[in-house]
Amino acid sequence: MLYQLGVLSIKVHPFNVDRVQRDAATNYVPKPVLGAEPPMEYVGEGANTWRLSGQLFPKVIGGMTELALLHAMREFGRPQFLLRGDGVPFGWVVIERVSERSQHLAANGVGQQIAVDIEIRRAGKPSKLSLFTLLIGLF
């Protein structure tokens, strides 16, 4: 397993990623002072985002079921837990965007090669009621 995003296992086969970009930010507020650079007051973590990018080959190895699950998770709009394959937890995230680029279309209109980009952002832990609803929704 490369990543676990909620119930979606991102593996080498059939749904994979081959590039990951992580952007982490810290927020500061400038405190104006006369005649000098303003001191910066730390106010906490800023946006922490990931972009997971990969390729699907539906005719050869599949991945369309997982892609549909990913879109369903995005539409559901609830935080998902992100875990890297080496066991490092990244916490709760929301799926902000899923982009697909298909090429070499088959006769049925499905691309034989589909590039997928998943944009996620760290989010607060869901409330106990939301977490319960999320777990019930999985079954």
mmCIF file of C-alpha atoms in Angstrom:
data_model
loop_
_atom_site.group_PDB
_atom_site.id
_atom_site.type_symbol
_atom_site.label_atom_id
_atom_site.label_comp_id
_atom_site.label_asym_id
_atom_site.label_seq_id
_atom_site.Cartn_x
_atom_site.Cartn_y
_atom_site.Cartn_z
ATOM 1 C CA MET A 1 0.000 0.000 0.000
ATOM 2 C CA LEU A 2 1.269 3.463 -0.915
ATOM 3 C CA TYR A 3 -1.461 5.471 0.834
ATOM 4 C CA GLN A 4 -4.762 4.811 2.573
ATOM 5 C CA LEU A 5 -7.283 7.600 2.046
ATOM 6 C CA GLY A 6 -10.370 6.732 4.056
ATOM 7 C CA VAL A 7 -11.584 3.415 2.623
ATOM 8 C CA LEU A 8 -9.585 3.828 -0.605
ATOM 9 C CA SER A 9 -6.352 1.850 -0.708
ATOM 10 C CA ILE A 10 -3.913 3.413 -3.130
ATOM 11 C CA LYS A 11 -1.607 0.645 -4.244
ATOM 12 C CA VAL A 12 0.568 -0.062 -7.218
ATOM 13 C CA HIS A 13 -2.233 -2.147 -8.739
ATOM 14 C CA PRO A 14 -4.961 -1.251 -9.855
ATOM 15 C CA PHE A 15 -5.189 2.326 -8.427
ATOM 16 C CA ASN A 16 -1.833 3.996 -7.949
ATOM 17 C CA VAL A 17 0.001 7.250 -7.507
ATOM 18 C CA ASP A 18 3.500 7.893 -8.761
ATOM 19 C CA ARG A 19 3.960 11.503 -7.619
ATOM 20 C CA VAL A 20 3.143 13.234 -4.351
ATOM 21 C CA GLN A 21 3.429 16.920 -3.609
ATOM 22 C CA ARG A 22 2.998 18.152 -0.055
ATOM 23 C CA ASP A 23 2.707 21.822 0.811
ATOM 24 C CA ALA A 24 2.787 22.816 4.475
ATOM 25 C CA ALA A 25 2.282 26.348 5.718
ATOM 26 C CA THR A 26 2.450 28.306 8.938
ATOM 27 C CA ASN A 27 0.412 31.438 9.525
ATOM 28 C CA TYR A 28 1.832 34.649 10.957
ATOM 29 C CA VAL A 29 0.290 38.080 11.523
ATOM 30 C CA PRO A 30 2.503 41.150 11.144
ATOM 31 C CA LYS A 31 2.402 43.594 14.057
ATOM 32 C CA PRO A 32 3.045 47.088 12.652
ATOM 33 C CA VAL A 33 5.718 49.156 14.360
ATOM 34 C CA LEU A 34 7.049 52.553 13.409
ATOM 35 C CA GLY A 35 10.364 52.662 11.542
ATOM 36 C CA ALA A 36 11.202 48.945 11.595
ATOM 37 C CA GLU A 37 10.259 45.638 10.108
ATOM 38 C CA PRO A 38 7.114 44.373 11.795
ATOM 39 C CA PRO A 39 7.547 41.466 14.170
ATOM 40 C CA MET A 40 5.600 38.412 13.073
ATOM 41 C CA GLU A 41 3.261 36.759 15.541
ATOM 42 C CA TYR A 42 2.788 33.025 15.107
ATOM 43 C CA VAL A 43 -0.924 32.199 14.935
ATOM 44 C CA GLY A 44 -0.808 28.494 14.103
ATOM 45 C CA GLU A 45 -0.735 26.020 11.312
ATOM 46 C CA GLY A 46 -1.754 27.168 7.876
ATOM 47 C CA ALA A 47 -3.056 25.126 4.983
ATOM 48 C CA ASN A 48 -1.476 21.702 4.642
ATOM 49 C CA THR A 49 -2.232 20.226 1.250
ATOM 50 C CA TRP A 50 -1.274 17.192 -0.785
ATOM 51 C CA ARG A 51 -1.512 16.461 -4.481
ATOM 52 C CA LEU A 52 -1.427 12.757 -5.293
ATOM 53 C CA SER A 53 -0.919 12.066 -8.993
ATOM 54 C CA GLY A 54 -0.976 8.789 -10.854
ATOM 55 C CA GLN A 55 -1.970 6.867 -13.943
ATOM 56 C CA LEU A 56 -4.740 4.355 -14.453
ATOM 57 C CA PHE A 57 -4.826 1.768 -17.216
ATOM 58 C CA PRO A 58 -8.447 0.544 -17.049
ATOM 59 C CA LYS A 59 -8.294 -1.985 -19.883
ATOM 60 C CA VAL A 60 -5.074 -3.586 -18.660
ATOM 61 C CA ILE A 61 -5.175 -3.400 -14.845
ATOM 62 C CA GLY A 62 -8.466 -1.694 -13.907
ATOM 63 C CA GLY A 63 -8.918 1.115 -11.422
ATOM 64 C CA MET A 64 -12.291 2.491 -12.559
ATOM 65 C CA THR A 65 -14.094 1.118 -9.476
ATOM 66 C CA GLU A 66 -11.587 2.858 -7.217
ATOM 67 C CA LEU A 67 -11.924 6.074 -9.238
ATOM 68 C CA ALA A 68 -15.705 5.968 -8.777
ATOM 69 C CA LEU A 69 -15.193 5.392 -5.021
ATOM 70 C CA LEU A 70 -12.854 8.397 -4.888
ATOM 71 C CA HIS A 71 -15.474 10.603 -6.528
ATOM 72 C CA ALA A 72 -18.141 9.300 -4.133
ATOM 73 C CA MET A 73 -15.902 10.145 -1.161
ATOM 74 C CA ARG A 74 -15.348 13.654 -2.573
ATOM 75 C CA GLU A 75 -19.083 14.162 -3.116
ATOM 76 C CA PHE A 76 -19.849 12.902 0.406
ATOM 77 C CA GLY A 77 -17.847 15.850 1.715
ATOM 78 C CA ARG A 78 -16.711 14.300 4.988
ATOM 79 C CA PRO A 79 -13.135 14.222 6.316
ATOM 80 C CA GLN A 80 -11.156 11.078 5.546
ATOM 81 C CA PHE A 81 -8.134 9.747 7.404
ATOM 82 C CA LEU A 82 -4.857 9.799 5.425
ATOM 83 C CA LEU A 83 -2.183 7.233 6.187
ATOM 84 C CA ARG A 84 1.067 6.753 4.283
ATOM 85 C CA GLY A 85 2.151 3.220 3.423
ATOM 86 C CA ASP A 86 4.980 3.207 5.977
ATOM 87 C CA GLY A 87 2.437 3.778 8.753
ATOM 88 C CA VAL A 88 2.901 7.536 9.162
ATOM 89 C CA PRO A 89 -0.513 9.116 9.851
ATOM 90 C CA PHE A 90 -1.211 12.517 8.315
ATOM 91 C CA GLY A 91 -4.535 12.965 10.073
ATOM 92 C CA TRP A 92 -7.908 14.013 8.769
ATOM 93 C CA VAL A 93 -8.209 15.524 5.305
ATOM 94 C CA VAL A 94 -10.925 16.559 2.888
ATOM 95 C CA ILE A 95 -10.857 15.803 -0.818
ATOM 96 C CA GLU A 96 -11.050 19.176 -2.513
ATOM 97 C CA ARG A 97 -10.627 18.174 -6.147
ATOM 98 C CA VAL A 98 -10.216 15.145 -8.393
ATOM 99 C CA SER A 99 -8.972 15.794 -11.925
ATOM 100 C CA GLU A 100 -8.883 13.236 -14.737
ATOM 101 C CA ARG A 101 -7.245 13.433 -18.144
ATOM 102 C CA SER A 102 -8.051 10.545 -20.474
ATOM 103 C CA GLN A 103 -6.163 9.662 -23.609
ATOM 104 C CA HIS A 104 -6.262 6.901 -26.205
ATOM 105 C CA LEU A 105 -10.035 6.595 -25.934
ATOM 106 C CA ALA A 106 -11.504 3.169 -26.565
ATOM 107 C CA ALA A 107 -14.660 2.653 -28.638
ATOM 108 C CA ASN A 108 -16.769 3.014 -25.462
ATOM 109 C CA GLY A 109 -15.256 6.432 -24.673
ATOM 110 C CA VAL A 110 -13.142 5.250 -21.737
ATOM 111 C CA GLY A 111 -9.511 6.275 -21.876
ATOM 112 C CA GLN A 112 -6.964 3.507 -22.030
ATOM 113 C CA GLN A 113 -4.667 5.760 -20.012
ATOM 114 C CA ILE A 114 -6.130 8.104 -17.405
ATOM 115 C CA ALA A 115 -4.029 10.601 -15.481
ATOM 116 C CA VAL A 116 -5.563 11.330 -12.066
ATOM 117 C CA ASP A 117 -4.758 14.176 -9.672
ATOM 118 C CA ILE A 118 -6.218 14.169 -6.154
ATOM 119 C CA GLU A 119 -6.022 17.413 -4.179
ATOM 120 C CA ILE A 120 -6.578 17.051 -0.451
ATOM 121 C CA ARG A 121 -6.289 19.446 2.457
ATOM 122 C CA ARG A 122 -5.862 18.789 6.155
ATOM 123 C CA ALA A 123 -9.061 19.323 8.083
ATOM 124 C CA GLY A 124 -10.166 19.209 11.671
ATOM 125 C CA LYS A 125 -11.126 15.936 13.245
ATOM 126 C CA PRO A 126 -14.815 15.214 12.636
ATOM 127 C CA SER A 127 -17.198 15.397 15.569
ATOM 128 C CA LYS A 128 -18.212 12.122 17.191
ATOM 129 C CA LEU A 129 -21.604 12.268 15.480
ATOM 130 C CA SER A 130 -20.004 12.936 12.088
ATOM 131 C CA LEU A 131 -17.504 10.146 12.686
ATOM 132 C CA PHE A 132 -20.328 7.752 13.575
ATOM 133 C CA THR A 133 -22.219 8.800 10.419
ATOM 134 C CA LEU A 134 -19.064 8.298 8.366
ATOM 135 C CA LEU A 135 -18.510 4.808 9.767
ATOM 136 C CA ILE A 136 -22.136 3.806 9.266
ATOM 137 C CA GLY A 137 -21.965 5.103 5.695
ATOM 138 C CA LEU A 138 -19.106 2.689 4.953
ATOM 139 C CA PHE A 139 -21.387 -0.276 5.593
#
